[in-house]
Short mmCIF file of C-alpha atoms in Angstrom, two decimals:
data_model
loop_
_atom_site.label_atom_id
_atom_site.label_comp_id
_atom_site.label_asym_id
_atom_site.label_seq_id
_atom_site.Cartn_x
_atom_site.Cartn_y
_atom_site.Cartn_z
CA UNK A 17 17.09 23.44 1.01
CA UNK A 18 17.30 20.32 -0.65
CA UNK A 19 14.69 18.83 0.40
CA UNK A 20 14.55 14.74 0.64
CA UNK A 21 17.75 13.20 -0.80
CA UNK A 22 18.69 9.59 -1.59
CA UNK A 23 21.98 7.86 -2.60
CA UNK A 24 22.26 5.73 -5.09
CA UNK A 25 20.39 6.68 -7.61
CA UNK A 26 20.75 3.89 -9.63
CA UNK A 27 22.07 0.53 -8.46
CA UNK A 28 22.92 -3.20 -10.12
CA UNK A 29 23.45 -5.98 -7.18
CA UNK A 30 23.81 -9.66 -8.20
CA UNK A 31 21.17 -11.77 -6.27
CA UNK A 32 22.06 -12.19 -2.62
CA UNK A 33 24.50 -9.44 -2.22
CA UNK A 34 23.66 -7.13 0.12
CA UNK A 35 23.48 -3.37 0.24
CA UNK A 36 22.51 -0.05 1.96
CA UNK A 37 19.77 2.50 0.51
CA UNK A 38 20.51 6.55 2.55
CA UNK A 39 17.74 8.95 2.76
CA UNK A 40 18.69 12.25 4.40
CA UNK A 41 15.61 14.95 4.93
CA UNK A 42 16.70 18.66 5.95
CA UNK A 43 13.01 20.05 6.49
CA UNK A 44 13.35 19.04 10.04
CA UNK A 45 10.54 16.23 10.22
CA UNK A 46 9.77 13.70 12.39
CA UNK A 47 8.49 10.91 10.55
CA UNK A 48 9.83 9.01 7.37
CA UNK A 49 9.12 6.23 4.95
CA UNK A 50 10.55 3.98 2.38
CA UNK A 51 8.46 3.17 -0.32
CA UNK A 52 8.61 0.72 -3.21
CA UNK A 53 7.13 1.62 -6.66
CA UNK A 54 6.73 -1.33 -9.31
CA UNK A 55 4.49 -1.38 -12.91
CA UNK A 56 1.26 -1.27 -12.10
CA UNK A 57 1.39 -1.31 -8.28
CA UNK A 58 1.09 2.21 -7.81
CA UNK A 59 3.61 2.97 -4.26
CA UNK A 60 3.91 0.34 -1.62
CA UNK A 61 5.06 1.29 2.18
CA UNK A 62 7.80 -0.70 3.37
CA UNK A 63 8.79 0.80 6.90
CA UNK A 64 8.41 4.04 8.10
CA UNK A 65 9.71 5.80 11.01
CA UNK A 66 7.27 7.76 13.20
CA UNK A 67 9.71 9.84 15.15
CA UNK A 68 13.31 9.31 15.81
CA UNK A 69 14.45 5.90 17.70
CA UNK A 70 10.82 3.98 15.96
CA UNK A 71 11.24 1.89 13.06
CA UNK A 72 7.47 -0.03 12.41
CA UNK A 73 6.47 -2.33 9.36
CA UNK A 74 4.28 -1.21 6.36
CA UNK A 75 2.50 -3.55 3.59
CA UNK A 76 5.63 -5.06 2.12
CA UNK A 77 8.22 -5.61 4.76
CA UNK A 78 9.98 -8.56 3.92
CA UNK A 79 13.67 -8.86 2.96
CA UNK A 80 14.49 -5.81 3.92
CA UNK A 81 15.21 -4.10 7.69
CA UNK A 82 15.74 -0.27 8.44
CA UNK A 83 17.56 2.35 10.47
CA UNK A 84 16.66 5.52 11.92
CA UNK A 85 19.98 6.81 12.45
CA UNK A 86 19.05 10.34 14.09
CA UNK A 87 16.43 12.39 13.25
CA UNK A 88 17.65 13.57 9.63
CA UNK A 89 18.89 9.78 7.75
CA UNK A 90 16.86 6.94 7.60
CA UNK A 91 18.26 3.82 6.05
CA UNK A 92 17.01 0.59 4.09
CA UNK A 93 18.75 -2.24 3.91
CA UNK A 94 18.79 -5.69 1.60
CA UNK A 95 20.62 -8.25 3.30
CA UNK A 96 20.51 -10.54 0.55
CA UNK A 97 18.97 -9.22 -2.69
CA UNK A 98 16.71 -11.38 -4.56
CA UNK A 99 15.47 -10.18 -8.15
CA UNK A 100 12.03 -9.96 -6.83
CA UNK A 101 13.36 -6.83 -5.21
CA UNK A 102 14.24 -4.88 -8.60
CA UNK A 103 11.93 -1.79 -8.27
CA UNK A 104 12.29 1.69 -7.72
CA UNK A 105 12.64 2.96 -3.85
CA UNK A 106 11.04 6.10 -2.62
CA UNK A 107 12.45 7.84 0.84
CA UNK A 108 9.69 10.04 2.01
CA UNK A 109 9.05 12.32 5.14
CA UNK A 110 6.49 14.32 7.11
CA UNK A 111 6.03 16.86 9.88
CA UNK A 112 4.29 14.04 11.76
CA UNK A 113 2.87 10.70 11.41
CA UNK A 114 0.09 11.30 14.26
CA UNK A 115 -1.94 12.76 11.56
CA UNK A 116 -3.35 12.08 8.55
CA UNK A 117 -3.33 15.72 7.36
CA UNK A 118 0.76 16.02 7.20
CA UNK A 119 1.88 15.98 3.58
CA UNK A 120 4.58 13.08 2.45
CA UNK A 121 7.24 14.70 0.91
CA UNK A 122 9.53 12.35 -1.27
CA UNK A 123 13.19 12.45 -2.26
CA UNK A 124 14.33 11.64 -6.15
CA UNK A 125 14.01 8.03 -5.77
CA UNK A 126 16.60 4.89 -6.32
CA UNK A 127 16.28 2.49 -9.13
CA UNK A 128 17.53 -0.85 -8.29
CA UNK A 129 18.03 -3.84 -10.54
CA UNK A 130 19.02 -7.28 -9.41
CA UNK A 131 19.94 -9.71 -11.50
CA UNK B 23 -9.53 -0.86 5.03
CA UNK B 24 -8.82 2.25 2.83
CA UNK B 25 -8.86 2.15 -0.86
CA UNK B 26 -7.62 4.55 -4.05
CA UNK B 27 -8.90 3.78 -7.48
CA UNK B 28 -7.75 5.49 -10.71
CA UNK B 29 -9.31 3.71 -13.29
CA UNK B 30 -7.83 5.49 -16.45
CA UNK B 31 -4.41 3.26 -16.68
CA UNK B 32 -3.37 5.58 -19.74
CA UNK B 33 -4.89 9.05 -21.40
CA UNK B 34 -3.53 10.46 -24.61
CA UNK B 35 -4.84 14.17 -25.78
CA UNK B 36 -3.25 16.39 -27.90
CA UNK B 37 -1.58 19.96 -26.49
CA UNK B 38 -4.65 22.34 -25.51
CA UNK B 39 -7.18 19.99 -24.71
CA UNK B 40 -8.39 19.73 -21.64
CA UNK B 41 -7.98 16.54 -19.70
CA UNK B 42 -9.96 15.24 -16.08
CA UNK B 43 -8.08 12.18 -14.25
CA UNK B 44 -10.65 9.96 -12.50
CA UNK B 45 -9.85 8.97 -8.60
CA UNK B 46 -12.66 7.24 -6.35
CA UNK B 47 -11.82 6.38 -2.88
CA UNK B 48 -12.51 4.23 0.10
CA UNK B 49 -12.64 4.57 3.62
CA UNK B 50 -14.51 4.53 6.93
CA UNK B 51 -13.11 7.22 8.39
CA UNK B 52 -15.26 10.60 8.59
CA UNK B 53 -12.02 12.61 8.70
CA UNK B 54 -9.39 11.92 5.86
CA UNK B 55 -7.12 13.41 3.73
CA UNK B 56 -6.79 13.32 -0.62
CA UNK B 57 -3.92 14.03 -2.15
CA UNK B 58 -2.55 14.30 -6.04
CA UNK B 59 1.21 13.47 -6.84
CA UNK B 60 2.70 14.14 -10.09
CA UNK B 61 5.57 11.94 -11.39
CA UNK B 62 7.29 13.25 -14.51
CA UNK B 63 9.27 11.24 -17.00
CA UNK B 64 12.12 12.15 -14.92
CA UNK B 65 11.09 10.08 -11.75
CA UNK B 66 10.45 12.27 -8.63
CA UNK B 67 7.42 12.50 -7.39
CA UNK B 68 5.76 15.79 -6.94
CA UNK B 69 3.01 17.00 -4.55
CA UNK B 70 0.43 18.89 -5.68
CA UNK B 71 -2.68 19.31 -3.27
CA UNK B 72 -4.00 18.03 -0.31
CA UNK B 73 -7.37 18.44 0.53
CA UNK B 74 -9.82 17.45 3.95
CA UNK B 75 -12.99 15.78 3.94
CA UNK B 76 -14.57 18.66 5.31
CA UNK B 77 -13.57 20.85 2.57
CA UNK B 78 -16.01 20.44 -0.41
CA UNK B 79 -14.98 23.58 -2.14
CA UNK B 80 -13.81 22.87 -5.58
CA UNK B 81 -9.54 24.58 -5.66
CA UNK B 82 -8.11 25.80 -8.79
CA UNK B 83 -4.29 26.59 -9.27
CA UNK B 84 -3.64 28.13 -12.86
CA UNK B 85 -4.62 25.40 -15.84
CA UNK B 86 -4.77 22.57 -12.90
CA UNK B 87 -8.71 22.30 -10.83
CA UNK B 88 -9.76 19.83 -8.24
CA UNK B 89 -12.90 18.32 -7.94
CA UNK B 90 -14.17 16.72 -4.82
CA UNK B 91 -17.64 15.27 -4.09
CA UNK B 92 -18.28 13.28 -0.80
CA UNK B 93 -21.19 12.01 -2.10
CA UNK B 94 -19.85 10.41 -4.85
CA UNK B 95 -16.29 9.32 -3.26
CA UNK B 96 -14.35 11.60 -5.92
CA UNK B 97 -11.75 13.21 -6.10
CA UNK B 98 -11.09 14.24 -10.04
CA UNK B 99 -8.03 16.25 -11.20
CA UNK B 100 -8.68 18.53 -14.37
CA UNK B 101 -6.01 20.05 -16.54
CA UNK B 102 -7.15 22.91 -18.84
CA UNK B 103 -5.29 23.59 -22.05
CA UNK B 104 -3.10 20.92 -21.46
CA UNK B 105 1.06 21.12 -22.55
CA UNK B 106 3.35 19.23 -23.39
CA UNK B 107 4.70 19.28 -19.99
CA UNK B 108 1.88 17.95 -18.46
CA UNK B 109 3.27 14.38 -19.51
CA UNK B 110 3.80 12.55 -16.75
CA UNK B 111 1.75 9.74 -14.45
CA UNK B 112 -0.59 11.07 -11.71
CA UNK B 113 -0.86 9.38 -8.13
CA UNK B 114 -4.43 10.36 -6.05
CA UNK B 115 -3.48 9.04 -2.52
CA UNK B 116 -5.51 9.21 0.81
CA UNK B 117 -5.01 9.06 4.58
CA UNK B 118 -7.17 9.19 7.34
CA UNK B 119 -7.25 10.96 10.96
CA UNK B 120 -6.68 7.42 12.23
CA UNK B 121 -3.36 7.61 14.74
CA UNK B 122 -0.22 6.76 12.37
CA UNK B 123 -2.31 6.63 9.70
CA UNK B 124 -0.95 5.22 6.26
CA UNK B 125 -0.83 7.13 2.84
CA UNK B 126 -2.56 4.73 0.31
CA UNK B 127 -2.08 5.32 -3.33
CA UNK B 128 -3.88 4.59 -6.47
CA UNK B 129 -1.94 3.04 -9.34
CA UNK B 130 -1.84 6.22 -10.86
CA UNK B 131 -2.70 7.40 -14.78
CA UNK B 132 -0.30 7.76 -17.08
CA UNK B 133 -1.01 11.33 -18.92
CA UNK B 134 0.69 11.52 -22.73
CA UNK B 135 0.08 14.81 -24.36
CA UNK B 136 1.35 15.24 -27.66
CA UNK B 137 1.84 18.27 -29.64
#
């Protein structure tokens, strides 16, 4: 099993291109996250899906929008970069989001830099 | 609101030491989950133990021991005979039994052991 995966792994976009982050979990869970990690900040959640079809906001949701495309993939999307968005983005899932005992499990992560 | 700090920012110790990571915690909830991540130099970020707030009994996995104290909000992380490989930036993190409840990290400690 591979576990959590995400594509790109490393990514340059010029600021206010847009572009497409894929997360694709085979363990079968229900819930999933995207994550931002920056110096200092420890992990910040941007959206998360609780089960397939729900999409809900986390701490930093701004300038960016998601899709749960079936229960395996969940994607984040910049529509228009802005350097303020250079960071490192975590795709992470769980059994269940219902309770706080289910593990996060997290995928490789993508760094992105915009300029 | 829930809260995860880890004061230590950065600990150096040389190979075979032994090495505790400080994390004090937050929350109002009477059930709630801890959690330790590892993140080596490489990036991905690793799970390492969960633990419920009814479960006081200090774990131990190999050189790696856990340390939890309700009465003190604490949930320390001890490396014995530390190695080289133990290099790497720890997360504590910490959810509650609060419907859809979120993961909140600490800002993690960075862990340098040299040989």
């Amino acid at each position: 099993n591979a576990g959590v995966t995400q594509t790109p792994k490393f990514q340059v976009l010029k600021t206010g291109q847009s572009m497409t982050l894929q997360c694709a979990q085979d363990m079968n869970h229900n819930s999933m996250y995207w994550y931002r990690q920056d110096p200092g900040m420890g992990l910040r959640l941007i959206y998360y899906s609780a089960s397939e079809g729900t999409t809900d906001k986390g701490e930093v949701p701004n300038g960016y929008n998601v899709s749960r495309l079936n229960k395996r993939e969940f994607s984040l999307r910049l529509e228009s970069a802005a350097p303020s968005q250079t960071s490192v983005y975590f795709c992470a899932s769980s059994v269940t989001r219902t309770s706080g005992r289910e593990t996060q499990y997290f995928g490789p992560g993508t760094r992105l830099l915009v300029l | 609101a829930q809260k995860v700090t880890q004061a230590q920012t950065e600990i150096s110790v040389v190979e075979k030491e032994d090495v505790t990571l400080d994390c004090v915690y937050e929350t109002r909830d009477t059930t709630y989950y801890l959690f330790w991540y590892k993140q080596p130099p490489s990036g991905e970020l690793v799970f390492l133990i969960r633990r419920n707030s009814f479960d006081e009994q200090n774990e131990i996995s190999g050189r790696y021991s856990w340390n939890f104290q309700k009465s003190t909000s604490s949930f320390n992380f001890t490396i014995t005979a530390s190695q080289v490989v133990d290099s790497a930036v720890y997360f504590c993190a910490l959810t509650s039994n609060s419907g859809y409840s979120t993961l909140t990290f600490g800002k993690g400690t960075m862990l340098l052991v040299s040989p």
